[in-house]
């Protein structure tokens, strides 16, 4: 991708537009009157009523109960009617669970540039985030960051704040495993 096209995508992201395939748990809604230069309609993310609760469960299991990706995958696969697998899969691949757990879009913000060419998190300061929440959040930023390091993070966030959907500000701390700063986005 050229620098110019990356900058153009960053401008769309900061304005809150969806520029990629919607992540599991969301679908897209077309915004009337908003079109790209090619004439395609602009879209925003909206929760998928059947799959959004699955995303919330995945984050809760990881951040609050400390389940491994393998255990989460097994729990999802045990009830495919309640936890429908993504896309055309008949079971949950562990990579799909990891993709959910590492996607900042579930906090309500559009983002790009969160990962480098090797898949590792970049410093938060290098991400292109929407200026404000762009769509309905499925999880809080606190729950997102707790899921990145469930062994220690869950102990730092009182369970009633995670459960009740608290969105207050918190201190900035380093997350050595993810290679990025943990911070509240709102």
mmCIF file of C-alpha atoms in Angstrom:
data_model
loop_
_atom_site.group_PDB
_atom_site.id
_atom_site.type_symbol
_atom_site.label_atom_id
_atom_site.label_comp_id
_atom_site.label_asym_id
_atom_site.label_seq_id
_atom_site.Cartn_x
_atom_site.Cartn_y
_atom_site.Cartn_z
ATOM 1 C CA UNK A 1 0.000 0.000 0.000
ATOM 2 C CA UNK A 2 1.359 3.394 -0.907
ATOM 3 C CA UNK A 3 1.815 6.126 1.676
ATOM 4 C CA UNK A 4 -0.821 8.222 -0.054
ATOM 5 C CA UNK A 5 -3.449 5.459 0.054
ATOM 6 C CA UNK A 6 -2.570 4.692 3.699
ATOM 7 C CA UNK A 7 -3.114 8.379 4.528
ATOM 8 C CA UNK A 8 -6.451 8.368 2.689
ATOM 9 C CA UNK A 9 -7.595 5.310 4.644
ATOM 10 C CA UNK A 10 -6.460 6.946 7.900
ATOM 11 C CA UNK A 11 -8.614 10.005 7.077
ATOM 12 C CA UNK A 12 -11.659 7.763 6.543
ATOM 13 C CA UNK A 13 -10.922 5.857 9.767
ATOM 14 C CA UNK A 14 -10.613 9.072 11.803
ATOM 15 C CA UNK A 15 -14.010 10.112 10.419
ATOM 16 C CA UNK A 16 -15.442 6.803 11.652
ATOM 17 C CA UNK A 17 -16.095 5.075 8.321
ATOM 18 C CA UNK A 18 -15.780 1.327 7.922
ATOM 19 C CA UNK A 19 -13.248 0.564 5.192
ATOM 20 C CA UNK A 20 -12.863 -3.207 5.543
ATOM 21 C CA UNK A 21 -14.974 -6.320 5.931
ATOM 22 C CA UNK A 22 -16.890 -6.084 9.229
ATOM 23 C CA UNK A 23 -15.359 -8.066 12.080
ATOM 24 C CA UNK A 24 -17.256 -10.987 13.606
ATOM 25 C CA UNK A 25 -20.086 -9.620 15.755
ATOM 26 C CA UNK A 26 -20.816 -6.668 13.480
ATOM 27 C CA UNK A 27 -22.565 -6.117 10.203
ATOM 28 C CA UNK A 28 -22.495 -2.980 8.073
ATOM 29 C CA UNK A 29 -25.172 -0.393 7.528
ATOM 30 C CA UNK A 30 -25.153 1.916 4.544
ATOM 31 C CA UNK A 31 -25.213 5.612 5.306
ATOM 32 C CA UNK A 32 -27.556 7.374 2.897
ATOM 33 C CA UNK A 33 -25.987 10.075 0.767
ATOM 34 C CA UNK A 34 -22.390 9.145 1.669
ATOM 35 C CA UNK A 35 -20.409 7.683 -1.219
ATOM 36 C CA UNK A 36 -16.781 7.074 -2.104
ATOM 37 C CA UNK A 37 -15.165 8.628 -5.171
ATOM 38 C CA UNK A 38 -15.958 5.378 -6.979
ATOM 39 C CA UNK A 39 -19.632 5.778 -6.109
ATOM 40 C CA UNK A 40 -19.858 2.920 -3.608
ATOM 41 C CA UNK A 41 -21.865 3.715 -0.485
ATOM 42 C CA UNK A 42 -19.988 4.436 2.749
ATOM 43 C CA UNK A 43 -20.762 2.136 5.649
ATOM 44 C CA UNK A 44 -20.624 2.083 9.435
ATOM 45 C CA UNK A 45 -20.559 -0.928 11.732
ATOM 46 C CA UNK A 46 -23.647 -2.026 13.627
ATOM 47 C CA UNK A 47 -23.900 -4.975 16.063
ATOM 48 C CA UNK A 48 -25.069 -8.293 14.675
ATOM 49 C CA UNK A 49 -27.752 -9.370 17.188
ATOM 50 C CA UNK A 50 -26.814 -13.060 16.957
ATOM 51 C CA UNK A 51 -23.020 -12.735 17.042
ATOM 52 C CA UNK A 52 -22.355 -9.651 19.195
ATOM 53 C CA UNK A 53 -23.075 -11.547 22.447
ATOM 54 C CA UNK A 54 -20.533 -14.182 21.354
ATOM 55 C CA UNK A 55 -17.849 -11.490 21.151
ATOM 56 C CA UNK A 56 -18.757 -10.275 24.633
ATOM 57 C CA UNK A 57 -18.502 -13.825 25.986
ATOM 58 C CA UNK A 58 -15.096 -14.357 24.371
ATOM 59 C CA UNK A 59 -13.698 -11.214 26.015
ATOM 60 C CA UNK A 60 -15.254 -12.044 29.371
ATOM 61 C CA UNK A 61 -13.876 -15.592 29.333
ATOM 62 C CA UNK A 62 -10.393 -14.351 28.462
ATOM 63 C CA UNK A 63 -10.148 -11.237 30.632
ATOM 64 C CA UNK A 64 -12.196 -12.147 33.675
ATOM 65 C CA UNK A 65 -11.967 -15.925 33.955
ATOM 66 C CA UNK A 66 -8.512 -16.169 32.338
ATOM 67 C CA UNK A 67 -9.406 -18.955 29.894
ATOM 68 C CA UNK A 68 -6.821 -19.783 27.254
ATOM 69 C CA UNK A 69 -7.608 -19.445 23.563
ATOM 70 C CA UNK A 70 -7.808 -23.253 23.358
ATOM 71 C CA UNK A 71 -10.357 -23.427 26.193
ATOM 72 C CA UNK A 72 -12.408 -20.603 24.667
ATOM 73 C CA UNK A 73 -12.380 -22.405 21.311
ATOM 74 C CA UNK A 74 -13.557 -25.630 22.958
ATOM 75 C CA UNK A 75 -16.355 -23.790 24.782
ATOM 76 C CA UNK A 76 -17.511 -22.141 21.543
ATOM 77 C CA UNK A 77 -17.387 -25.410 19.613
ATOM 78 C CA UNK A 78 -19.427 -27.194 22.306
ATOM 79 C CA UNK A 79 -22.535 -25.185 21.334
ATOM 80 C CA UNK A 80 -22.358 -24.004 17.679
ATOM 81 C CA UNK A 81 -26.022 -22.951 17.693
ATOM 82 C CA UNK A 82 -25.396 -20.525 20.553
ATOM 83 C CA UNK A 83 -21.903 -19.526 19.336
ATOM 84 C CA UNK A 84 -22.020 -19.646 15.515
ATOM 85 C CA UNK A 85 -18.556 -19.992 13.967
ATOM 86 C CA UNK A 86 -17.298 -17.198 11.712
ATOM 87 C CA UNK A 87 -17.748 -17.254 7.961
ATOM 88 C CA UNK A 88 -18.011 -20.647 6.326
ATOM 89 C CA UNK A 89 -16.316 -22.522 9.183
ATOM 90 C CA UNK A 90 -18.136 -25.378 10.904
ATOM 91 C CA UNK A 91 -15.968 -24.965 14.024
ATOM 92 C CA UNK A 92 -14.064 -22.095 15.650
ATOM 93 C CA UNK A 93 -10.427 -21.929 14.521
ATOM 94 C CA UNK A 94 -8.129 -20.667 17.307
ATOM 95 C CA UNK A 95 -6.971 -17.926 14.893
ATOM 96 C CA UNK A 96 -10.548 -16.600 14.767
ATOM 97 C CA UNK A 97 -10.664 -16.328 18.561
ATOM 98 C CA UNK A 98 -7.316 -14.504 18.525
ATOM 99 C CA UNK A 99 -8.626 -12.165 15.791
ATOM 100 C CA UNK A 100 -11.606 -11.273 17.988
ATOM 101 C CA UNK A 101 -9.483 -10.756 21.098
ATOM 102 C CA UNK A 102 -7.031 -8.427 19.346
ATOM 103 C CA UNK A 103 -9.480 -6.243 17.394
ATOM 104 C CA UNK A 104 -9.805 -2.781 18.949
ATOM 105 C CA UNK A 105 -12.944 -2.096 16.878
ATOM 106 C CA UNK A 106 -15.012 -3.890 19.519
ATOM 107 C CA UNK A 107 -14.470 -0.840 21.775
ATOM 108 C CA UNK A 108 -16.490 1.307 19.355
ATOM 109 C CA UNK A 109 -13.566 2.978 17.630
ATOM 110 C CA UNK A 110 -12.510 2.486 14.035
ATOM 111 C CA UNK A 111 -8.796 1.740 13.774
ATOM 112 C CA UNK A 112 -6.069 0.892 11.328
ATOM 113 C CA UNK A 113 -2.339 0.443 11.670
ATOM 114 C CA UNK A 114 -2.621 -1.315 15.040
ATOM 115 C CA UNK A 115 -0.298 -4.110 13.911
ATOM 116 C CA UNK A 116 3.032 -4.216 12.141
ATOM 117 C CA UNK A 117 3.960 -6.464 9.220
ATOM 118 C CA UNK A 118 4.692 -9.329 11.660
ATOM 119 C CA UNK A 119 1.309 -9.099 13.398
ATOM 120 C CA UNK A 120 2.625 -7.543 16.615
ATOM 121 C CA UNK A 121 0.883 -4.551 18.179
ATOM 122 C CA UNK A 122 2.407 -1.197 17.301
ATOM 123 C CA UNK A 123 2.572 1.504 19.968
ATOM 124 C CA UNK A 124 -0.909 3.026 20.406
ATOM 125 C CA UNK A 125 0.443 6.409 19.327
ATOM 126 C CA UNK A 126 1.001 4.997 15.815
ATOM 127 C CA UNK A 127 -2.564 3.777 15.356
ATOM 128 C CA UNK A 128 -5.060 5.711 13.256
ATOM 129 C CA UNK A 129 -8.168 5.791 15.456
ATOM 130 C CA UNK A 130 -11.500 7.443 14.839
ATOM 131 C CA UNK A 131 -11.721 10.764 16.675
ATOM 132 C CA UNK A 132 -14.703 9.536 18.669
ATOM 133 C CA UNK A 133 -16.646 6.286 18.924
ATOM 134 C CA UNK A 134 -17.811 5.440 15.412
ATOM 135 C CA UNK A 135 -20.223 2.624 16.224
ATOM 136 C CA UNK A 136 -21.773 0.900 19.201
ATOM 137 C CA UNK A 137 -19.130 -0.749 21.357
ATOM 138 C CA UNK A 138 -19.510 -4.413 22.235
ATOM 139 C CA UNK A 139 -16.958 -4.188 25.074
ATOM 140 C CA UNK A 140 -15.268 -1.503 27.148
ATOM 141 C CA UNK A 141 -11.681 -0.446 26.511
ATOM 142 C CA UNK A 142 -10.851 -1.771 29.989
ATOM 143 C CA UNK A 143 -12.106 -5.235 29.044
ATOM 144 C CA UNK A 144 -10.205 -5.109 25.735
ATOM 145 C CA UNK A 145 -6.898 -4.323 27.460
ATOM 146 C CA UNK A 146 -7.539 -6.859 30.225
ATOM 147 C CA UNK A 147 -7.985 -9.554 27.554
ATOM 148 C CA UNK A 148 -4.559 -8.752 26.115
ATOM 149 C CA UNK A 149 -2.891 -9.955 29.333
ATOM 150 C CA UNK A 150 -5.484 -11.851 31.385
ATOM 151 C CA UNK A 151 -3.022 -13.166 33.950
ATOM 152 C CA UNK A 152 -2.288 -9.723 35.388
ATOM 153 C CA UNK A 153 -4.820 -7.293 33.925
ATOM 154 C CA UNK A 154 -7.918 -8.925 35.338
ATOM 155 C CA UNK A 155 -6.501 -8.500 38.822
ATOM 156 C CA UNK A 156 -6.147 -4.736 38.249
ATOM 157 C CA UNK A 157 -9.749 -4.073 37.185
ATOM 158 C CA UNK A 158 -12.505 -4.576 39.755
ATOM 159 C CA UNK A 159 -14.934 -7.163 38.362
ATOM 160 C CA UNK A 160 -17.976 -4.947 38.938
ATOM 161 C CA UNK A 161 -16.467 -2.307 36.632
ATOM 162 C CA UNK A 162 -15.968 -4.825 33.827
ATOM 163 C CA UNK A 163 -19.397 -6.410 34.362
ATOM 164 C CA UNK A 164 -21.271 -3.093 34.578
ATOM 165 C CA UNK A 165 -19.643 -1.657 31.454
ATOM 166 C CA UNK A 166 -17.734 1.123 33.240
ATOM 167 C CA UNK A 167 -15.997 3.439 30.771
ATOM 168 C CA UNK A 168 -14.139 5.756 33.107
ATOM 169 C CA UNK A 169 -10.543 6.823 32.567
ATOM 170 C CA UNK A 170 -7.721 4.785 33.955
ATOM 171 C CA UNK A 171 -3.998 5.042 34.398
ATOM 172 C CA UNK A 172 -1.647 4.297 31.547
ATOM 173 C CA UNK A 173 0.462 1.193 32.110
ATOM 174 C CA UNK A 174 2.781 -0.796 29.927
ATOM 175 C CA UNK A 175 1.710 -4.110 28.492
ATOM 176 C CA UNK A 176 4.985 -5.843 27.750
ATOM 177 C CA UNK A 177 3.390 -8.894 26.106
ATOM 178 C CA UNK A 178 1.471 -6.852 23.539
ATOM 179 C CA UNK A 179 4.236 -4.298 23.033
ATOM 180 C CA UNK A 180 1.937 -1.320 23.440
ATOM 181 C CA UNK A 181 0.578 1.081 26.012
ATOM 182 C CA UNK A 182 -2.729 0.212 27.609
ATOM 183 C CA UNK A 183 -5.038 3.204 27.913
ATOM 184 C CA UNK A 184 -8.641 4.130 28.046
ATOM 185 C CA UNK A 185 -9.907 5.345 24.683
ATOM 186 C CA UNK A 186 -12.791 7.397 26.064
#
